[in-house]
Amino acid sequence: MVWNEILKRDIPAGWNCFEMQNICNISRGASPRPIEAYMDTTNTGIPWIKISDATEDIESPYLLKIKDCIIPEGKKKSVSVKPDTLIVSNSATPGIPKFVELNACVHDGWLILDKYDSYYKYYLFYVIKMVRYNLLYLASGSIFKNLKTDYLKTLPTLVPDIKILQRFDEKIERIMKHILKTEREINELIELRDNLLPLLMNGQVTLNSCLSHD
């Protein structure tokens, strides 16, 4: 163990401490204004990620379903993300990390983390989960309302030796892929249930017909 002046404690020899902005790029989402003018009431437009999409299941690492959509014109006034993008909530319920698993636009209540080496992917996710309450204390004291971009950018982040990082990534990737696969299957079953239940209740289909069709 060796003394680290930034963290004011001993850390393993060969490890480092960097500000998070030296590991990845951190930017903020954007919202078209007035937002009501850009909402797509048909829900067939561009998925629009809000904080409420994360708070329904805080423990899940993934965002697979989005409630609301915006019209294509709103995309130019927002920030687009692609599947596998890591985002972190910075308002309402700050400090929640999520991997987006669809093409979408991001509300200004989110921070976007990208442009990092591939082996940092899951490490960054779990670092943010681990330090979430420390971030909230630094950002807002006893009232958790906003996590400013600069707090996350300048967060001192303990970084293991690259070989350890790569080994961690290899091991955790298998677990995370299994979680993602399971969550997708659960969502498909929920959608199937929601489609079939009304039909069963009003007699349009029977349980036997569903089983025979399967």
Tab-separated table of C-alpha atoms in Angstrom:
chain	number	residue	atom	x	y	z
A	1	MET	CA	0.000	0.000	0.000
A	2	VAL	CA	1.148	3.546	-0.756
A	3	TRP	CA	-0.102	6.942	0.386
A	4	ASN	CA	-2.250	8.892	-2.109
A	5	GLU	CA	-2.263	12.610	-1.510
A	6	ILE	CA	-5.546	13.229	-3.402
A	7	LEU	CA	-7.584	10.639	-1.502
A	8	LYS	CA	-5.631	11.181	1.741
A	9	ARG	CA	-5.322	7.459	2.334
A	10	ASP	CA	-3.312	4.419	1.330
A	11	ILE	CA	-4.113	2.709	-1.960
A	12	PRO	CA	-2.630	-0.448	-3.558
A	13	ALA	CA	0.750	0.047	-5.200
A	14	GLY	CA	0.349	0.454	-8.971
A	15	TRP	CA	-3.135	1.983	-8.671
A	16	ASN	CA	-3.878	5.621	-9.514
A	17	CYS	CA	-6.380	8.341	-8.734
A	18	PHE	CA	-7.765	10.458	-11.574
A	19	GLU	CA	-10.568	12.964	-11.924
A	20	MET	CA	-13.412	11.238	-13.748
A	21	GLN	CA	-13.162	13.717	-16.636
A	22	ASN	CA	-9.680	12.286	-17.329
A	23	ILE	CA	-11.216	8.820	-17.798
A	24	CYS	CA	-14.291	9.668	-19.872
A	25	ASN	CA	-16.152	12.521	-21.508
A	26	ILE	CA	-19.046	13.906	-19.436
A	27	SER	CA	-21.741	16.020	-21.082
A	28	ARG	CA	-25.315	16.967	-20.378
A	29	GLY	CA	-28.520	16.046	-22.167
A	30	ALA	CA	-30.746	18.765	-23.604
A	31	SER	CA	-34.474	19.422	-23.751
A	32	PRO	CA	-36.303	21.177	-26.597
A	33	ARG	CA	-38.348	24.111	-25.333
A	34	PRO	CA	-41.213	24.400	-24.811
A	35	ILE	CA	-41.164	20.630	-24.362
A	36	GLU	CA	-44.945	20.341	-24.811
A	37	ALA	CA	-44.568	21.493	-28.408
A	38	TYR	CA	-42.220	18.604	-29.204
A	39	MET	CA	-43.979	15.716	-27.484
A	40	ASP	CA	-45.277	12.919	-29.724
A	41	THR	CA	-48.681	11.909	-28.365
A	42	THR	CA	-48.774	8.848	-30.658
A	43	ASN	CA	-45.675	7.427	-28.908
A	44	THR	CA	-44.246	6.400	-32.267
A	45	GLY	CA	-41.535	9.066	-32.464
A	46	ILE	CA	-38.071	9.211	-30.892
A	47	PRO	CA	-37.857	7.732	-27.363
A	48	TRP	CA	-37.407	10.536	-24.843
A	49	ILE	CA	-35.485	9.558	-21.687
A	50	LYS	CA	-36.711	11.290	-18.538
A	51	ILE	CA	-35.751	10.768	-14.892
A	52	SER	CA	-39.010	8.927	-14.217
A	53	ASP	CA	-37.894	6.193	-16.628
A	54	ALA	CA	-35.079	5.340	-14.218
A	55	THR	CA	-36.868	5.665	-10.889
A	56	GLU	CA	-39.398	2.921	-11.659
A	57	ASP	CA	-36.614	0.363	-11.244
A	58	ILE	CA	-33.574	2.021	-9.694
A	59	GLU	CA	-31.745	-1.273	-9.142
A	60	SER	CA	-31.748	-2.344	-12.807
A	61	PRO	CA	-28.557	-1.400	-14.700
A	62	TYR	CA	-30.518	-0.993	-17.943
A	63	LEU	CA	-33.115	1.216	-19.586
A	64	LEU	CA	-35.068	-0.959	-22.022
A	65	LYS	CA	-38.411	0.843	-22.162
A	66	ILE	CA	-39.227	4.541	-22.382
A	67	LYS	CA	-42.691	5.978	-21.696
A	68	ASP	CA	-42.648	9.097	-23.859
A	69	CYS	CA	-41.482	10.126	-27.325
A	70	ILE	CA	-40.665	13.407	-29.053
A	71	ILE	CA	-41.235	14.357	-32.675
A	72	PRO	CA	-38.233	14.307	-35.095
A	73	GLU	CA	-37.914	18.114	-34.944
A	74	GLY	CA	-37.102	17.814	-31.238
A	75	LYS	CA	-34.038	15.672	-31.935
A	76	LYS	CA	-32.113	18.694	-33.237
A	77	LYS	CA	-32.651	20.457	-29.896
A	78	SER	CA	-31.739	17.477	-27.728
A	79	VAL	CA	-28.841	15.007	-27.439
A	80	SER	CA	-29.052	11.618	-29.154
A	81	VAL	CA	-27.609	8.426	-27.686
A	82	LYS	CA	-27.237	4.927	-29.069
A	83	PRO	CA	-27.581	1.549	-27.314
A	84	ASP	CA	-24.987	0.779	-24.633
A	85	THR	CA	-24.535	4.441	-23.654
A	86	LEU	CA	-23.930	5.086	-19.952
A	87	ILE	CA	-26.008	7.937	-18.496
A	88	VAL	CA	-26.334	9.286	-14.940
A	89	SER	CA	-29.327	11.180	-13.538
A	90	ASN	CA	-28.448	14.679	-12.318
A	91	SER	CA	-31.803	16.017	-11.111
A	92	ALA	CA	-34.903	14.959	-9.155
A	93	THR	CA	-33.313	11.634	-8.088
A	94	PRO	CA	-29.619	12.257	-8.868
A	95	GLY	CA	-26.757	9.820	-9.173
A	96	ILE	CA	-28.545	6.847	-10.802
A	97	PRO	CA	-26.381	5.203	-13.504
A	98	LYS	CA	-28.091	3.409	-16.391
A	99	PHE	CA	-27.097	1.813	-19.670
A	100	VAL	CA	-29.467	2.930	-22.423
A	101	GLU	CA	-30.427	0.001	-24.642
A	102	LEU	CA	-32.202	1.814	-27.474
A	103	ASN	CA	-31.704	4.774	-29.786
A	104	ALA	CA	-33.114	7.757	-27.938
A	105	CYS	CA	-32.825	11.428	-26.985
A	106	VAL	CA	-31.774	12.458	-23.490
A	107	HIS	CA	-33.537	14.996	-21.249
A	108	ASP	CA	-31.348	17.685	-19.653
A	109	GLY	CA	-31.828	15.925	-16.321
A	110	TRP	CA	-29.204	13.383	-17.409
A	111	LEU	CA	-25.424	13.366	-17.774
A	112	ILE	CA	-23.886	11.305	-20.591
A	113	LEU	CA	-20.617	9.409	-20.120
A	114	ASP	CA	-18.786	8.314	-23.266
A	115	LYS	CA	-15.409	8.237	-25.077
A	116	TYR	CA	-13.749	5.932	-22.548
A	117	ASP	CA	-11.571	2.853	-23.066
A	118	SER	CA	-13.764	-0.243	-23.333
A	119	TYR	CA	-12.473	-1.847	-20.138
A	120	TYR	CA	-13.809	1.130	-18.112
A	121	LYS	CA	-17.392	0.447	-19.164
A	122	TYR	CA	-18.694	-1.520	-16.174
A	123	TYR	CA	-16.125	-0.146	-13.756
A	124	LEU	CA	-17.494	3.381	-14.229
A	125	PHE	CA	-21.039	2.121	-13.684
A	126	TYR	CA	-20.173	0.512	-10.359
A	127	VAL	CA	-17.979	3.388	-9.205
A	128	ILE	CA	-20.941	5.757	-9.617
A	129	LYS	CA	-23.255	3.366	-7.770
A	130	MET	CA	-20.727	3.115	-4.947
A	131	VAL	CA	-20.151	6.863	-4.504
A	132	ARG	CA	-23.705	8.016	-5.241
A	133	TYR	CA	-24.510	9.267	-1.753
A	134	ASN	CA	-21.146	11.010	-1.436
A	135	LEU	CA	-21.898	12.851	-4.669
A	136	LEU	CA	-25.312	13.874	-3.425
A	137	TYR	CA	-23.849	15.240	-0.205
A	138	LEU	CA	-21.247	17.254	-2.096
A	139	ALA	CA	-23.786	18.529	-4.596
A	140	SER	CA	-26.700	19.557	-2.423
A	141	GLY	CA	-26.005	18.958	1.245
A	142	SER	CA	-29.023	17.494	2.987
A	143	ILE	CA	-31.453	18.296	0.148
A	144	PHE	CA	-30.857	16.071	-2.877
A	145	LYS	CA	-32.011	18.090	-5.883
A	146	ASN	CA	-29.205	18.545	-8.378
A	147	LEU	CA	-25.925	16.895	-9.273
A	148	LYS	CA	-23.907	19.497	-11.168
A	149	THR	CA	-21.810	18.317	-14.091
A	150	ASP	CA	-18.622	19.645	-12.500
A	151	TYR	CA	-19.045	17.497	-9.393
A	152	LEU	CA	-18.917	14.348	-11.477
A	153	LYS	CA	-16.166	15.669	-13.758
A	154	THR	CA	-13.839	16.415	-10.846
A	155	LEU	CA	-14.729	13.341	-8.791
A	156	PRO	CA	-11.483	11.681	-7.573
A	157	THR	CA	-11.701	8.141	-8.951
A	158	LEU	CA	-9.545	5.261	-7.787
A	159	VAL	CA	-8.312	3.314	-10.819
A	160	PRO	CA	-6.743	-0.149	-10.586
A	161	ASP	CA	-3.856	-1.410	-12.665
A	162	ILE	CA	-4.958	-1.908	-16.289
A	163	LYS	CA	-4.595	-5.692	-16.073
A	164	ILE	CA	-6.941	-5.789	-13.080
A	165	LEU	CA	-9.397	-3.533	-14.911
A	166	GLN	CA	-9.387	-5.824	-17.925
A	167	ARG	CA	-9.887	-8.940	-15.780
A	168	PHE	CA	-12.759	-7.235	-13.951
A	169	ASP	CA	-14.349	-6.268	-17.263
A	170	GLU	CA	-14.094	-9.814	-18.606
A	171	LYS	CA	-15.735	-11.327	-15.535
A	172	ILE	CA	-18.463	-8.733	-15.000
A	173	GLU	CA	-19.393	-8.591	-18.705
A	174	ARG	CA	-20.728	-12.159	-18.604
A	175	ILE	CA	-22.898	-11.303	-15.587
A	176	MET	CA	-24.171	-8.054	-17.088
A	177	LYS	CA	-25.048	-9.726	-20.398
A	178	HIS	CA	-27.016	-12.357	-18.505
A	179	ILE	CA	-28.885	-9.623	-16.584
A	180	LEU	CA	-29.692	-7.838	-19.843
A	181	LYS	CA	-30.915	-11.032	-21.515
A	182	THR	CA	-33.115	-11.863	-18.513
A	183	GLU	CA	-34.604	-8.365	-18.348
A	184	ARG	CA	-35.436	-8.464	-22.051
A	185	GLU	CA	-37.194	-11.806	-21.608
A	186	ILE	CA	-39.146	-10.458	-18.632
A	187	ASN	CA	-40.258	-7.427	-20.659
A	188	GLU	CA	-41.400	-9.676	-23.514
A	189	LEU	CA	-43.440	-11.798	-21.091
A	190	ILE	CA	-44.986	-8.692	-19.512
A	191	GLU	CA	-45.962	-7.373	-22.953
A	192	LEU	CA	-47.452	-10.753	-23.870
A	193	ARG	CA	-49.412	-10.853	-20.623
A	194	ASP	CA	-50.726	-7.318	-21.106
A	195	ASN	CA	-51.862	-8.153	-24.641
A	196	LEU	CA	-53.487	-11.480	-23.782
A	197	LEU	CA	-55.172	-10.657	-20.479
A	198	PRO	CA	-57.880	-8.336	-21.905
A	199	LEU	CA	-58.630	-10.900	-24.613
A	200	LEU	CA	-58.959	-13.677	-22.026
A	201	MET	CA	-61.190	-11.550	-19.802
A	202	ASN	CA	-63.659	-10.652	-22.545
A	203	GLY	CA	-63.691	-14.172	-23.993
A	204	GLN	CA	-62.056	-13.385	-27.327
A	205	VAL	CA	-59.500	-16.112	-26.646
A	206	THR	CA	-59.355	-19.015	-24.191
A	207	LEU	CA	-56.469	-20.487	-22.285
A	208	ASN	CA	-56.690	-23.676	-24.344
A	209	SER	CA	-56.471	-21.773	-27.605
A	210	CYS	CA	-53.400	-19.891	-26.365
A	211	LEU	CA	-51.689	-23.125	-25.330
A	212	SER	CA	-52.549	-24.926	-28.571
A	213	HIS	CA	-51.269	-21.967	-30.607
A	214	ASP	CA	-48.012	-22.011	-28.646
